[in-house]
Coordinates of C-alpha atoms in Angstrom, one line a residue:
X223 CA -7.9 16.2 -8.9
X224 CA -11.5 15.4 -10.3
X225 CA -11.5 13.2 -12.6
X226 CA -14.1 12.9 -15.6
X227 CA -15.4 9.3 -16.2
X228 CA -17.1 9.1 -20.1
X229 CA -20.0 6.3 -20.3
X230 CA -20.4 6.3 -24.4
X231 CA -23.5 3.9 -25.6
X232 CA -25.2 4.3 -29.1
X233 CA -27.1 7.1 -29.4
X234 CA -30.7 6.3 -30.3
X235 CA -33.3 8.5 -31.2
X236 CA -34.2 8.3 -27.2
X237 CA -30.9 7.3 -25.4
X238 CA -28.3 10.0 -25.9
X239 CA -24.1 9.2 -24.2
X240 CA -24.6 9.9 -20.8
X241 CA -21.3 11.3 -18.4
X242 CA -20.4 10.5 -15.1
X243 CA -18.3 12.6 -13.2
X244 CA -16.6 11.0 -10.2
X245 CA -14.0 13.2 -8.6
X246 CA -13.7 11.2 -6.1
X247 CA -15.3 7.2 -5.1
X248 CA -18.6 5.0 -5.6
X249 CA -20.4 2.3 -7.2
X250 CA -22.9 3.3 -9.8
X251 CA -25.3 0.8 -11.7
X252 CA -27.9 1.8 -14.4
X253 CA -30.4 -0.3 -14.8
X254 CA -32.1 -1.9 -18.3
X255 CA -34.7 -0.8 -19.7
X256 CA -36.5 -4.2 -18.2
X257 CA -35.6 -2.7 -15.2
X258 CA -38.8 -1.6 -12.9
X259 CA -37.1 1.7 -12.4
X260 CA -35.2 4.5 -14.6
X261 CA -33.2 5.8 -11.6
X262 CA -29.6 5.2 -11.5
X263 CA -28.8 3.0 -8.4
X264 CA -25.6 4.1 -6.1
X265 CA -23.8 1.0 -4.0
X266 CA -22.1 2.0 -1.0
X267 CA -20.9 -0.7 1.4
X268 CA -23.8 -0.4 4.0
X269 CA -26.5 0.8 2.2
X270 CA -28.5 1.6 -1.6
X271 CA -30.1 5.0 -2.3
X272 CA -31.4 6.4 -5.3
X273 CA -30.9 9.5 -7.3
X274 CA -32.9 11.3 -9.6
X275 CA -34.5 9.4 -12.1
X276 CA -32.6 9.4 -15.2
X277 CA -33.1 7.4 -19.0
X278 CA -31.9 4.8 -18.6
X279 CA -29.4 3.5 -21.9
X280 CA -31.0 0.6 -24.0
X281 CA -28.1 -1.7 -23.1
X282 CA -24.3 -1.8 -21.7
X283 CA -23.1 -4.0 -24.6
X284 CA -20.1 -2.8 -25.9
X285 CA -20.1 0.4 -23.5
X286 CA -16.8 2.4 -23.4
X287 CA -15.5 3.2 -20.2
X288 CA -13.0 6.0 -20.9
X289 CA -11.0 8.7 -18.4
X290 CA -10.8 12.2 -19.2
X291 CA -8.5 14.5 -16.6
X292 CA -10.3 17.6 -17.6
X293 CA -12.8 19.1 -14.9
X294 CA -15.1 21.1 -16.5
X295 CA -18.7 21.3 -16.7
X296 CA -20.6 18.4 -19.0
X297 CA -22.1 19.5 -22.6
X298 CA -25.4 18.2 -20.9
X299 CA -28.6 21.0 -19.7
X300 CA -28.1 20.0 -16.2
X301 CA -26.4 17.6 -13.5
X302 CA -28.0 15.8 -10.4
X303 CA -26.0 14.9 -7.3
X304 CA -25.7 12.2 -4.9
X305 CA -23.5 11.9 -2.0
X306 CA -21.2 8.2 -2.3
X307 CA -18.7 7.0 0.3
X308 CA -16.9 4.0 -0.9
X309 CA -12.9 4.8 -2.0
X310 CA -11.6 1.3 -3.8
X311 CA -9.6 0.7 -6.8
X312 CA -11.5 1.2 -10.2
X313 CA -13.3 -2.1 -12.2
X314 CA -16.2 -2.9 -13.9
X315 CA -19.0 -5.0 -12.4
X316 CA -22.0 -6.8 -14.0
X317 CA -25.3 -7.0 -12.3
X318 CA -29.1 -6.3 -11.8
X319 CA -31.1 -8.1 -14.7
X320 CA -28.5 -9.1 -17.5
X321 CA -26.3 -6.8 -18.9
X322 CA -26.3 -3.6 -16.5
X323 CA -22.6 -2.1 -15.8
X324 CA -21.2 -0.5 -13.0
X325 CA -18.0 1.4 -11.9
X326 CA -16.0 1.4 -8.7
X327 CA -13.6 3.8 -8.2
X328 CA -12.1 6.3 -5.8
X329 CA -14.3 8.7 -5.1
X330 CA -16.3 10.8 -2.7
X331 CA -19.5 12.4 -4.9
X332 CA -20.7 11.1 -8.4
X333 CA -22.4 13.7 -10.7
X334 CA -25.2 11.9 -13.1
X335 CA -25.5 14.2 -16.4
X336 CA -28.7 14.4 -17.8
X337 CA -31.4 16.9 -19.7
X338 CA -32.7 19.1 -16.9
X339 CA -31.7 19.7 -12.9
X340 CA -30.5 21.9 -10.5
X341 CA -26.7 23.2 -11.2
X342 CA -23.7 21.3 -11.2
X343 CA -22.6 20.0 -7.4
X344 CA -26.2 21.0 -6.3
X345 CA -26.6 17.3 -3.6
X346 CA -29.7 15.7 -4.6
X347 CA -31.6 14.4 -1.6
X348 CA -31.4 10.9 -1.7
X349 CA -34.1 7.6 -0.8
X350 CA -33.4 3.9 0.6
X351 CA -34.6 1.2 -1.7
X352 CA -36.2 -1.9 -0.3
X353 CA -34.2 -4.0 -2.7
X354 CA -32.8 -7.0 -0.7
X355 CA -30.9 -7.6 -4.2
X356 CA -29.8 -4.1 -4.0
X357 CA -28.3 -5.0 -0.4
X358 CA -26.8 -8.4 -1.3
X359 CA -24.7 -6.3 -4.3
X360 CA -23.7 -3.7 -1.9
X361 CA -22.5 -6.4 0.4
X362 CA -21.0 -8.2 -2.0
X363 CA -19.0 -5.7 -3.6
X364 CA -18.0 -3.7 -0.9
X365 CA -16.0 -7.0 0.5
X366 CA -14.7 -8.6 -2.4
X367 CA -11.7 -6.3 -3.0
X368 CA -9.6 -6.7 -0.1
X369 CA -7.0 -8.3 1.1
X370 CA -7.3 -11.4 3.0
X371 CA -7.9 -11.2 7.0
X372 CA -9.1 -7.3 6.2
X373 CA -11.2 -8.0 4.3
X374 CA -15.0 -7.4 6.2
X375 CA -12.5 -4.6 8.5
X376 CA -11.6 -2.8 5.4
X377 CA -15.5 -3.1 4.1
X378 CA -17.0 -1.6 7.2
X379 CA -14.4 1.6 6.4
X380 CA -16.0 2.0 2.7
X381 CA -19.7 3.9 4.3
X382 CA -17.0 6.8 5.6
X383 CA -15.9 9.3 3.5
X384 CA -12.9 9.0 5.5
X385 CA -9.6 8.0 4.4
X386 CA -5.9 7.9 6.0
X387 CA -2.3 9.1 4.9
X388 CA 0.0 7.4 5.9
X389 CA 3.6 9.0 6.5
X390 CA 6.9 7.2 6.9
X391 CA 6.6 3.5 8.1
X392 CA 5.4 2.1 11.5
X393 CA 7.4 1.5 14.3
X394 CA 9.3 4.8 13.8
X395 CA 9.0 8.0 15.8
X396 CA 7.9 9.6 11.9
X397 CA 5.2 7.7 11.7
X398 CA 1.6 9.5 10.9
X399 CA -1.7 8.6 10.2
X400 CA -3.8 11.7 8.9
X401 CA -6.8 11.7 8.4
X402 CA -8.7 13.4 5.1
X403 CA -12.7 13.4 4.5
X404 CA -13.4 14.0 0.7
X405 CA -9.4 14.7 0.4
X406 CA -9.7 17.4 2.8
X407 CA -7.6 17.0 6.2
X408 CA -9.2 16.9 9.1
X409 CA -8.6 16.2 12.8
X410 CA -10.3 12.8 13.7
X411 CA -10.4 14.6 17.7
X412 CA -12.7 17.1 16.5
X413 CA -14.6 17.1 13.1
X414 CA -15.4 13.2 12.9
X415 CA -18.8 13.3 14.7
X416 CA -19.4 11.5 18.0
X417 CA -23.0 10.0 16.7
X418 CA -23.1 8.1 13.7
X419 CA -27.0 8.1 13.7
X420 CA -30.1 10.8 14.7
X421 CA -31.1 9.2 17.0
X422 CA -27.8 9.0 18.7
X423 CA -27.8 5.4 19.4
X424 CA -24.8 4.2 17.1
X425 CA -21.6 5.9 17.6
X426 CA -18.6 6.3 15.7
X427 CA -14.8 4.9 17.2
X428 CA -11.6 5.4 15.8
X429 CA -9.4 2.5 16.1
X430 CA -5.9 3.5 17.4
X431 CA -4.8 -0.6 18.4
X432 CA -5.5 -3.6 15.8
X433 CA -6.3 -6.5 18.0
X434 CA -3.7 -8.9 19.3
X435 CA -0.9 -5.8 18.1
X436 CA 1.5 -4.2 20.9
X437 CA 2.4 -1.0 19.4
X438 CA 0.8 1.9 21.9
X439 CA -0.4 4.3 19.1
X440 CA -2.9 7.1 20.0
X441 CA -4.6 10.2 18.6
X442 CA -1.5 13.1 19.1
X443 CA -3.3 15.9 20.8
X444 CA -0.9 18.2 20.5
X445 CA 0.0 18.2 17.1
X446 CA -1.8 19.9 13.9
X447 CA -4.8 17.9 13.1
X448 CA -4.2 15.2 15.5
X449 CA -2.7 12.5 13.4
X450 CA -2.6 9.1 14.7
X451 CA 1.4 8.0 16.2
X452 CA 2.9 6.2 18.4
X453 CA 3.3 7.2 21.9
X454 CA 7.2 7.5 23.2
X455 CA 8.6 7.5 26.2
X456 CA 12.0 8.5 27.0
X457 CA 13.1 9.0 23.1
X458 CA 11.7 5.2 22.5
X459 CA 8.4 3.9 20.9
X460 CA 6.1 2.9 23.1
X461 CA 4.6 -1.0 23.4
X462 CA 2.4 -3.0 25.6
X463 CA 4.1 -6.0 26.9
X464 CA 2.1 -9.5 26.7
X465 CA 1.0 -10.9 30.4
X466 CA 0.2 -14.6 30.0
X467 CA -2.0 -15.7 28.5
X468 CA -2.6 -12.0 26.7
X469 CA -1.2 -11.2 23.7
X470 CA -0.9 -7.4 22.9
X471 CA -4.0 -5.4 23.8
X472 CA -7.2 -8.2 23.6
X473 CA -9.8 -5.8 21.7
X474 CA -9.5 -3.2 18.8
X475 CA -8.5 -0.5 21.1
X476 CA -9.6 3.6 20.2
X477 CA -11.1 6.5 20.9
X478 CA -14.4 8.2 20.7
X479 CA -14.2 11.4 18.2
X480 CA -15.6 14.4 20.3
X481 CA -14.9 13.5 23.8
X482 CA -12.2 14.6 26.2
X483 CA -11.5 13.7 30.0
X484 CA -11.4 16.9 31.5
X485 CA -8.3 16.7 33.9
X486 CA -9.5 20.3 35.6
X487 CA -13.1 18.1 36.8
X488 CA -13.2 15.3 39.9
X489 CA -15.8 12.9 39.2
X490 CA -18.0 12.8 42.3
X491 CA -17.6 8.7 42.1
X492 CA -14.2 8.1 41.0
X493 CA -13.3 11.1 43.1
X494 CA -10.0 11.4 40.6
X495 CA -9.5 13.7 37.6
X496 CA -9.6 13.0 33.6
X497 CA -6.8 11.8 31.9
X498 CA -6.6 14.6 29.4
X499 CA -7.4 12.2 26.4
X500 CA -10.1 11.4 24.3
X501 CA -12.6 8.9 25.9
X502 CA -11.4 5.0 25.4
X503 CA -13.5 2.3 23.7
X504 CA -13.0 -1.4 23.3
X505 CA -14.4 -2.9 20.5
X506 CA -15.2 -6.6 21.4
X507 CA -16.4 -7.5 17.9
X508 CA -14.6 -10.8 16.3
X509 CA -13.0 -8.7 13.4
X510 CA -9.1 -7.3 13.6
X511 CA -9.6 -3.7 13.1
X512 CA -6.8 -1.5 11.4
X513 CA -5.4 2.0 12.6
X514 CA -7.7 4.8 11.5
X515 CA -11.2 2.3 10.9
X516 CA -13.9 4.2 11.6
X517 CA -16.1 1.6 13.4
X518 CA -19.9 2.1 13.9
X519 CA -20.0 0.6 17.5
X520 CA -23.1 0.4 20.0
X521 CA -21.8 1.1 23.9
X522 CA -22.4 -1.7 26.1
X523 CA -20.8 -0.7 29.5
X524 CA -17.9 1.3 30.9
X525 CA -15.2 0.5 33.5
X526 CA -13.4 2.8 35.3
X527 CA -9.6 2.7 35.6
X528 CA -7.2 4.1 38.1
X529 CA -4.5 4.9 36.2
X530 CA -2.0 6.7 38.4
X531 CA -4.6 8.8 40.0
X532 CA -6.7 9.9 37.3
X533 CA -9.8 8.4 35.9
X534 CA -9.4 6.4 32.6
X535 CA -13.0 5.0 31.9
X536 CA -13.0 2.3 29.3
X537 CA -16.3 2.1 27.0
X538 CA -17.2 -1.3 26.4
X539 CA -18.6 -1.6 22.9
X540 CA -19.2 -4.2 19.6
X541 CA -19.2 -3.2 15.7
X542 CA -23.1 -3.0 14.8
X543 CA -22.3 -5.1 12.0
X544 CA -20.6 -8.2 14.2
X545 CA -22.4 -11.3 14.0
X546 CA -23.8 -11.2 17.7
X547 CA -24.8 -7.3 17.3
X548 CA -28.2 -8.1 17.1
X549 CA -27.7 -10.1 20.9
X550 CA -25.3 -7.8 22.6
X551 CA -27.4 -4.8 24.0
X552 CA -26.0 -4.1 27.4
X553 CA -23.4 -5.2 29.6
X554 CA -25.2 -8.5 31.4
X555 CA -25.5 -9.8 27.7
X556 CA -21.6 -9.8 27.1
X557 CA -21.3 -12.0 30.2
X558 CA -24.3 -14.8 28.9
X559 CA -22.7 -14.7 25.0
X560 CA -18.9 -13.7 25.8
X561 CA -18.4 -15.6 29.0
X562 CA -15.1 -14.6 30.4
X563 CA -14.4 -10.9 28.1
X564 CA -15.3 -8.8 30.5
X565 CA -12.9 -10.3 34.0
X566 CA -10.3 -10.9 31.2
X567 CA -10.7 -7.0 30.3
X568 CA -10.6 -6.4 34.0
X569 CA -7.3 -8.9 34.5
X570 CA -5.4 -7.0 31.4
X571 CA -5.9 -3.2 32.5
X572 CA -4.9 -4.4 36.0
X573 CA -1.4 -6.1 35.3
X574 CA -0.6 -4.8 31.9
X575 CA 1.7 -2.2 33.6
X576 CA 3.7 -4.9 35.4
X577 CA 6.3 -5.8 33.2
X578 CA 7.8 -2.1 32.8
X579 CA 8.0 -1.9 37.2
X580 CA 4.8 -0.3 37.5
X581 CA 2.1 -1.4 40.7
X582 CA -1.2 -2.9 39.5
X583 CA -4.1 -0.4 38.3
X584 CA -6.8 0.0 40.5
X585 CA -10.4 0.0 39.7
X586 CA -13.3 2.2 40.7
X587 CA -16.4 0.2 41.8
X588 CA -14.2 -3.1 42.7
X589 CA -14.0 -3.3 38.6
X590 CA -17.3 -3.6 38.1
X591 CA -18.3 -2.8 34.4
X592 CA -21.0 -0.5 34.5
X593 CA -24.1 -1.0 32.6
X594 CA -24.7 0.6 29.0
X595 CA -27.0 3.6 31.0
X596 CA -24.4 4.4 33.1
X597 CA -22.0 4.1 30.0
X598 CA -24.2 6.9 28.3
X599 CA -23.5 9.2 30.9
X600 CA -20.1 9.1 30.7
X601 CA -20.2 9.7 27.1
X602 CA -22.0 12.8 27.6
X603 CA -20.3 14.2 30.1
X604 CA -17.2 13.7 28.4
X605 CA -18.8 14.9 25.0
X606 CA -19.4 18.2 27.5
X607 CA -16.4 18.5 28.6
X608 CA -14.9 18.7 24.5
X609 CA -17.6 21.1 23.6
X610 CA -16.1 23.2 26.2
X611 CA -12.8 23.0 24.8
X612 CA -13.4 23.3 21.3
X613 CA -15.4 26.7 21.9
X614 CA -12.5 28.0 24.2
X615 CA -14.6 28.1 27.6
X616 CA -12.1 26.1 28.9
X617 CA -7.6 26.2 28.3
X618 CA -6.6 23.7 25.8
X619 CA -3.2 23.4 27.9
X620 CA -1.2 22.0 25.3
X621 CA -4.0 20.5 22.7
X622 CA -4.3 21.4 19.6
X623 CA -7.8 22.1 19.1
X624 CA -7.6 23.0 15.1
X625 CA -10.5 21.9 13.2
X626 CA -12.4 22.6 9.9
X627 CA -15.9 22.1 10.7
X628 CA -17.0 23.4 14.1
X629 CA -19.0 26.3 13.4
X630 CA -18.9 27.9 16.9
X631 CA -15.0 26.9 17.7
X632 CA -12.5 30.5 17.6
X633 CA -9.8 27.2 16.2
X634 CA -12.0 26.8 13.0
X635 CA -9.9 26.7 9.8
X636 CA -10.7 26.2 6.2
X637 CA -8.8 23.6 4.1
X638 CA -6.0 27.0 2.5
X639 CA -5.2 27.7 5.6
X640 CA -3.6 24.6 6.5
X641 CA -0.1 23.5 5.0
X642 CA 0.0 20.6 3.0
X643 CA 0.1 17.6 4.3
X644 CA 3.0 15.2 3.4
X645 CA 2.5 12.4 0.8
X646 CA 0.7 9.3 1.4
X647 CA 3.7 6.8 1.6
X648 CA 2.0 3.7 3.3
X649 CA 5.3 1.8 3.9
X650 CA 6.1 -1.6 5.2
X651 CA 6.1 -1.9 9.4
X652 CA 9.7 -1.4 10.1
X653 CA 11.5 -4.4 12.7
X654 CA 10.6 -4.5 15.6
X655 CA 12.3 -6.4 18.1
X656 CA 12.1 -9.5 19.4
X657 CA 12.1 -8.6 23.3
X658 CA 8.5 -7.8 22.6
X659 CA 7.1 -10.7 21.7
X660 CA 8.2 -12.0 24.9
X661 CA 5.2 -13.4 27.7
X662 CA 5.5 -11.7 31.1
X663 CA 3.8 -14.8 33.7
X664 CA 2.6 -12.6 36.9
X665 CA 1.8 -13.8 39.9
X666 CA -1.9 -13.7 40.7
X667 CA -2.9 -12.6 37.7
X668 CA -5.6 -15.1 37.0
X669 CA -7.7 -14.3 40.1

């Protein structure tokens, strides 16, 4: 429900009580009149953009921050509108100059009220600021509000207007992890974009696997909207044993958004079909991840797994906002500043298997990891291959190709057509048992 945030200050002859409407999550500072600027400045957790300028009030002293559950339109002539992408718990902040406020709350757009615009929930295009001060705030508070270990993992989520639902606990076969932009579900196969910038060199990954966790969970292609679960086999959850010296899966493991592993195509090199999943990416960066992140990830290199006879290619990739970003640009540079990730990667996918009776995995290209070129073809072929599917040119067999925001797909919905989802519960992991923090020691698996 939009929700009416009240910013009162006292009127002047100049200033008049200005209203913010934030239905749904962003950080919002107005600057003094000392400031060198009248526009408002909106925080998000990567980056600071402008709106249109706007008085700015004389001072915050004393300002009243009230809530108001009515959504209609504001007494004001007009409203401008800027796009904000950071959903925490509400507080006040003070910055910029001496006495400035700002508020954080949930939401997804933030409506600035003023004496003459466009209409109401018209976007307003928005501008970077060259403010390192700006960018130090934005940094600041978009990590300072999170619980321990998560807390940069959880920051990097806050530039998505993504969020998750949770339903039931995990470690149960009810468990669910929906995913809503702007509190509208949507599928994280299909309407989360593959390329998280125009120039298509910074991609986004859904996590599926926290690092160091066992629990096999994966994007559900067959159910509505493709919620995150735990895979079962034989009526019993799914997890990954933990071969010596591993424990659980070594990387935040996931999936690229927008890609599928056609298993009606051969690859001429591999000479073995898809898998009939979403493409696979390890994240290598030195943050735990969390089920349903949305990581912005640069590809490094690929390997391609044998995985009982079909091709399971395995992107190599690191956070762009990872300390060693910057050094990590293709797959030799993993090797000089990771020495050892990438024949530990190749050791893992090859025994992991073991411990449930299963032969070793084979590898195409005697496990070489290819370089990030070759990696880039993979991604586009597979991205291919989806856009296939989701425009029906080729038989979903079984997938649930439901989406809200694929113009040319025949499975486009809108957001009434769907039934509700269930309610966000975000329950405590249920027990899981001990058996599977057991270490599995197999022969040859160091060489």
């Amino acid at each position: 429900m939009q929700k009416i945030l009240q910013r009162r200050v006292q009127p002047t002859k100049k200033y008049q009580p200005q209203t913010l409407s934030l239905p749904a999550g962003g950080l919002v500072i107005y600057p003094t009149r000392r400031a060198s600027h009248a526009a408002p400045i909106c925080l998000t957790a990567g980056s600071c953009s402008t709106v249109a300028p706007l008085p700015a009030p004389p001072s915050t002293a004393g300002a009243h921050f009230s809530h108001n559950p009515s959504s209609g339109s504001t007494k004001s002539a007009y409203t401008d509108t800027a796009t904000v992408t950071a959903p925490c718990s509400a507080r006040k902040f003070h910055s910029f100059h001496t006495q400035p406020a700002a508020v954080l709350l949930s939401s997804s757009r933030v409506l600035f009220s003023s004496s003459s615009s466009p209409s109401v929930g018209t976007p307003t295009p928005v501008a970077n600021i060259a403010s390192q001060r700006s960018a130090q705030l934005a940094r600041h508070f978009s990590s300072s509000h999170s619980p321990s270990h998560n807390t940069n993992a959880q920051a990097s989520a806050m530039a998505s207007p993504y969020s998750v639902r949770k339903v039931a606990a995990p470690n149960t076969l009810e468990h669910r992890v929906y995913f809503e932009k702007d509190g509208v579900p949507v599928s994280p196969f299909h309407d989360i974009p593959l390329y998280a910038n125009p120039e298509r060199t910074i991609l986004n990954m859904i996590v599926e696997i926290p690092r160091w966790t066992n629990a096999k969970l994966e994007i559900s292609k067959d159910e509505l909207l493709n919620p995150i679960k735990q895979d079962v086999k034989k009526g019993k959850l799914r997890f990954v044993r933990n071969c010596f010296p591993h424990k659980g899966y070594l990387w935040n493991y996931g999936a690229f958004p927008q890609t599928w592993e056609d298993p009606n195509s051969v690859h001429q090199e591999t000479k073995a079909k898809g898998d009939n999943d979403p493409l696979d990416v390890c994240e290598i960066g030195e943050l735990v991840g969390y089920t349903g992140q949305i990581k912005q990830v640069k590809v490094l290199g690929v390997m391609a797994l044998l995985d009982e006879g079909e091709t399971d290619w395995k992107v190599i990739v690191v956070d762009v906002k990872d300390p060693l970003a910057a050094k990590l640009n293709d797959v030799e540079d993993v090797e000089r500043h990771l020495p050892g990730l990438l024949r530990a990667t190749n050791e893992w996918f090859r025994i992991y298997k073991i411990p449930d009776g299963k032969p070793e995995n084979q590898f195409a290209f005697t496990g070489e990891c290819k370089n990030k070129e070759y990696a880039m073809d993979v991604i586009h072929e597979c991205a291919e291959a989806w856009e296939k599917l989701i425009t029906g040119k080729t038989q979903p067999g079984g997938i649930s190709t439901t989406n809200l925001t694929v113009a040319h797909s025949p499975s486009r919905v809108t957001p009434d057509q769907l039934p509700p989802l269930p309610p966000n519960e975000n329950l405590a992991p249920e027990p899981i048992d001990s058996s599977i923090d057991k270490w599995f020691f197999i022969s040859g698996a160091a060489s």
